C-alpha cells in the first residue's frame, strides 16, 4: 500500500481549479477529491453528493459543533467545509486526497496537517479572472462582485503556499501540477 497524502489546491474563484482538477483526475483516477459540504444553492447541473453535499445552515452548524469538519470557512455569504471522516479514512488507506478549498480553510489545514502539500493557482491577470467568472455565467452580478473582492485578498496570500502555478495555458498549468505531485524531491545530502 502506498503512503497517504493530503494535497490542498487553493486559488480565487474562477481561476480554473475545478477545470484543472477534472483534467488531473482523468489522467490520475487513483487520486481522491474530497467532496465538500456547502450551504450554497446548487448551480445548474451540479449534483448533490458529487459536486458538493448541499445542506442547510442549521445542518452545517451541527456538523461544525460535532467536530465533523476538518476545516470550514465562510465565503461570499455561504459556508463551505471538508467532511473529516472520509478524508482521514482515505489517507489511512494510503490514498492521495485533494482538497479544493479557499484561503481560510487552507490556513487551517496548514496548522492541523502541516505535512500537506499546498498549491496556489494564480490567474494570468485580474481582468482575465473577471472574464472567466463572467464567462462561466453561473453567478449573479452581486456574487461576482463579492468573489472579485475576495480574489484580490487571496492572490495577495499566494506566497504562503508551497507552490504557485499560473493557469494561463491549461495544459501547461496541468503539467506543472503533475510535476509538483509526481516528480521525486531531490535528496538533500
Ligand atoms: P474555479 O473552479 O476556480 O472557480 P472553473 O474551473 O469553474 O474555476 O473555471 C472558471 C472558468 O474559466 C470556466 O468557464 C473555465 O472553462 C475557464 N477556464 C479554466 N481554465 C482556463 C484557462 N487556462 N484558460 C481559459 N479559460 C479557462
Ligand atoms: P464555489 O461556490 O465557486 O463552488 O466555491 C467558492 C469557494 O469555496 C472556492 O474558492 C472553493 O475552493 C471554496 N471551497 C469549496 N469547498 C470548500 C471547503 O470544503 N472548504 C473551504 N474552506 N473552501 C471550500
Short mmCIF file of N, CA and C in Angstrom, two decimals, residues 13-14 17-18 22 35-61 73-81 100 102 133 136-140 143-144 146-147:
data_model
loop_
_atom_site.label_atom_id
_atom_site.label_comp_id
_atom_site.label_asym_id
_atom_site.label_seq_id
_atom_site.Cartn_x
_atom_site.Cartn_y
_atom_site.Cartn_z
N UNK A 13 -11.81 32.18 -6.88
CA UNK A 13 -12.95 31.63 -7.61
C UNK A 13 -12.82 32.04 -9.09
N UNK A 14 -13.01 31.11 -9.98
CA UNK A 14 -12.97 31.39 -11.41
C UNK A 14 -11.59 31.22 -12.04
N UNK A 17 -9.69 26.12 -11.00
CA UNK A 17 -9.33 24.99 -10.13
C UNK A 17 -10.14 23.74 -10.50
N UNK A 18 -11.45 23.93 -10.66
CA UNK A 18 -12.32 22.80 -10.98
C UNK A 18 -11.94 22.19 -12.33
N UNK A 22 -10.56 18.38 -12.84
CA UNK A 22 -11.24 17.38 -13.68
C UNK A 22 -10.24 16.75 -14.65
N UNK A 35 -15.25 15.66 -1.40
CA UNK A 35 -16.50 16.37 -1.72
C UNK A 35 -16.88 17.19 -0.49
N UNK A 36 -16.96 18.51 -0.67
CA UNK A 36 -17.23 19.42 0.45
C UNK A 36 -18.72 19.52 0.74
N UNK A 37 -19.00 20.06 1.91
CA UNK A 37 -20.36 20.40 2.30
C UNK A 37 -20.52 21.90 2.08
N UNK A 38 -21.64 22.34 1.57
CA UNK A 38 -21.85 23.79 1.42
C UNK A 38 -23.31 24.18 1.66
N UNK A 39 -23.48 25.43 2.11
CA UNK A 39 -24.84 25.98 2.23
C UNK A 39 -25.23 26.73 0.96
N UNK A 40 -24.30 26.82 -0.01
CA UNK A 40 -24.64 27.50 -1.27
C UNK A 40 -25.69 26.68 -2.04
N UNK A 41 -26.53 27.39 -2.78
CA UNK A 41 -27.52 26.68 -3.62
C UNK A 41 -26.80 26.02 -4.79
N UNK A 42 -27.28 24.86 -5.23
CA UNK A 42 -26.63 24.21 -6.38
C UNK A 42 -26.73 25.08 -7.63
N UNK A 43 -25.65 25.11 -8.42
CA UNK A 43 -25.71 25.76 -9.74
C UNK A 43 -26.36 24.77 -10.71
N UNK A 44 -26.87 25.29 -11.82
CA UNK A 44 -27.48 24.36 -12.79
C UNK A 44 -26.48 23.26 -13.14
N UNK A 45 -26.94 22.03 -13.08
CA UNK A 45 -26.08 20.90 -13.47
C UNK A 45 -25.30 20.29 -12.31
N UNK A 46 -25.19 21.00 -11.19
CA UNK A 46 -24.44 20.43 -10.06
C UNK A 46 -25.26 19.33 -9.39
N UNK A 47 -24.54 18.28 -8.98
CA UNK A 47 -25.22 17.09 -8.42
C UNK A 47 -24.84 16.94 -6.95
N UNK A 48 -25.89 16.74 -6.11
CA UNK A 48 -25.67 16.56 -4.68
C UNK A 48 -24.88 15.27 -4.45
N UNK A 49 -23.81 15.37 -3.65
CA UNK A 49 -23.01 14.18 -3.35
C UNK A 49 -21.87 14.01 -4.35
N UNK A 50 -21.92 14.75 -5.44
CA UNK A 50 -20.86 14.63 -6.44
C UNK A 50 -20.06 15.94 -6.50
N UNK A 51 -20.78 17.05 -6.72
CA UNK A 51 -20.08 18.35 -6.73
C UNK A 51 -19.91 18.86 -5.30
N UNK A 52 -20.94 18.77 -4.54
CA UNK A 52 -20.97 19.15 -3.13
C UNK A 52 -22.04 18.31 -2.45
N UNK A 53 -22.01 18.30 -1.11
CA UNK A 53 -23.19 17.92 -0.33
C UNK A 53 -23.87 19.24 0.01
N UNK A 54 -25.06 19.46 -0.51
CA UNK A 54 -25.77 20.72 -0.29
C UNK A 54 -26.60 20.59 0.99
N UNK A 55 -26.32 21.46 1.96
CA UNK A 55 -27.00 21.36 3.25
C UNK A 55 -27.55 22.73 3.66
N UNK A 56 -28.44 22.72 4.67
CA UNK A 56 -28.94 23.99 5.21
C UNK A 56 -27.90 24.54 6.19
N UNK A 57 -28.09 25.80 6.56
CA UNK A 57 -27.15 26.41 7.51
C UNK A 57 -27.22 25.67 8.86
N UNK A 58 -28.41 25.26 9.24
CA UNK A 58 -28.57 24.54 10.51
C UNK A 58 -27.80 23.22 10.47
N UNK A 59 -27.94 22.49 9.38
CA UNK A 59 -27.20 21.22 9.25
C UNK A 59 -25.69 21.48 9.30
N UNK A 60 -25.27 22.57 8.63
CA UNK A 60 -23.84 22.89 8.61
C UNK A 60 -23.36 23.20 10.03
N UNK A 61 -24.15 24.01 10.75
CA UNK A 61 -23.75 24.39 12.11
C UNK A 61 -23.65 23.16 13.01
N UNK A 73 -15.08 27.34 6.33
CA UNK A 73 -14.96 28.80 6.20
C UNK A 73 -16.23 29.35 5.57
N UNK A 74 -16.40 30.66 5.76
CA UNK A 74 -17.49 31.36 5.11
C UNK A 74 -16.89 32.04 3.88
N UNK A 75 -17.55 31.93 2.75
CA UNK A 75 -17.03 32.50 1.51
C UNK A 75 -18.18 33.10 0.73
N UNK A 76 -18.07 34.41 0.44
CA UNK A 76 -19.08 35.11 -0.37
C UNK A 76 -20.50 34.81 0.12
N UNK A 77 -20.68 34.80 1.45
CA UNK A 77 -22.02 34.68 2.02
C UNK A 77 -22.50 33.25 2.25
N UNK A 78 -21.68 32.25 1.91
CA UNK A 78 -22.06 30.86 2.15
C UNK A 78 -20.98 30.14 2.93
N UNK A 79 -21.36 29.02 3.56
CA UNK A 79 -20.39 28.22 4.33
C UNK A 79 -19.96 27.00 3.52
N UNK A 80 -18.69 26.66 3.68
CA UNK A 80 -18.11 25.51 2.98
C UNK A 80 -17.24 24.75 3.97
N UNK A 81 -17.23 23.42 3.90
CA UNK A 81 -16.38 22.67 4.81
C UNK A 81 -16.04 21.29 4.26
N UNK A 100 -10.03 20.99 -2.57
CA UNK A 100 -10.09 22.22 -3.38
C UNK A 100 -10.84 23.23 -2.51
N UNK A 102 -10.83 27.29 -0.19
CA UNK A 102 -10.39 28.68 -0.23
C UNK A 102 -9.33 28.95 0.86
N UNK A 133 -14.89 34.42 -14.72
CA UNK A 133 -16.06 34.27 -13.82
C UNK A 133 -17.33 34.64 -14.59
N UNK A 136 -18.26 32.05 -17.21
CA UNK A 136 -18.85 30.84 -16.65
C UNK A 136 -20.37 30.99 -16.56
N UNK A 137 -20.79 32.26 -16.37
CA UNK A 137 -22.22 32.58 -16.45
C UNK A 137 -23.09 31.93 -15.40
N UNK A 138 -22.50 31.65 -14.22
CA UNK A 138 -23.29 30.93 -13.21
C UNK A 138 -23.47 31.71 -11.91
N UNK A 139 -22.95 32.94 -11.85
CA UNK A 139 -23.07 33.72 -10.63
C UNK A 139 -23.78 35.04 -10.93
N UNK A 140 -24.56 35.53 -9.94
CA UNK A 140 -25.23 36.81 -10.12
C UNK A 140 -24.19 37.93 -10.08
N UNK A 143 -22.86 38.39 -6.62
CA UNK A 143 -21.95 37.29 -6.23
C UNK A 143 -20.60 37.47 -6.93
N UNK A 144 -20.63 37.92 -8.19
CA UNK A 144 -19.36 38.13 -8.92
C UNK A 144 -18.55 39.22 -8.22
N UNK A 146 -18.60 40.09 -5.06
CA UNK A 146 -18.05 39.56 -3.80
C UNK A 146 -16.85 38.67 -4.09
N UNK A 147 -16.95 37.87 -5.15
CA UNK A 147 -15.87 36.95 -5.49
C UNK A 147 -14.62 37.70 -5.93
#
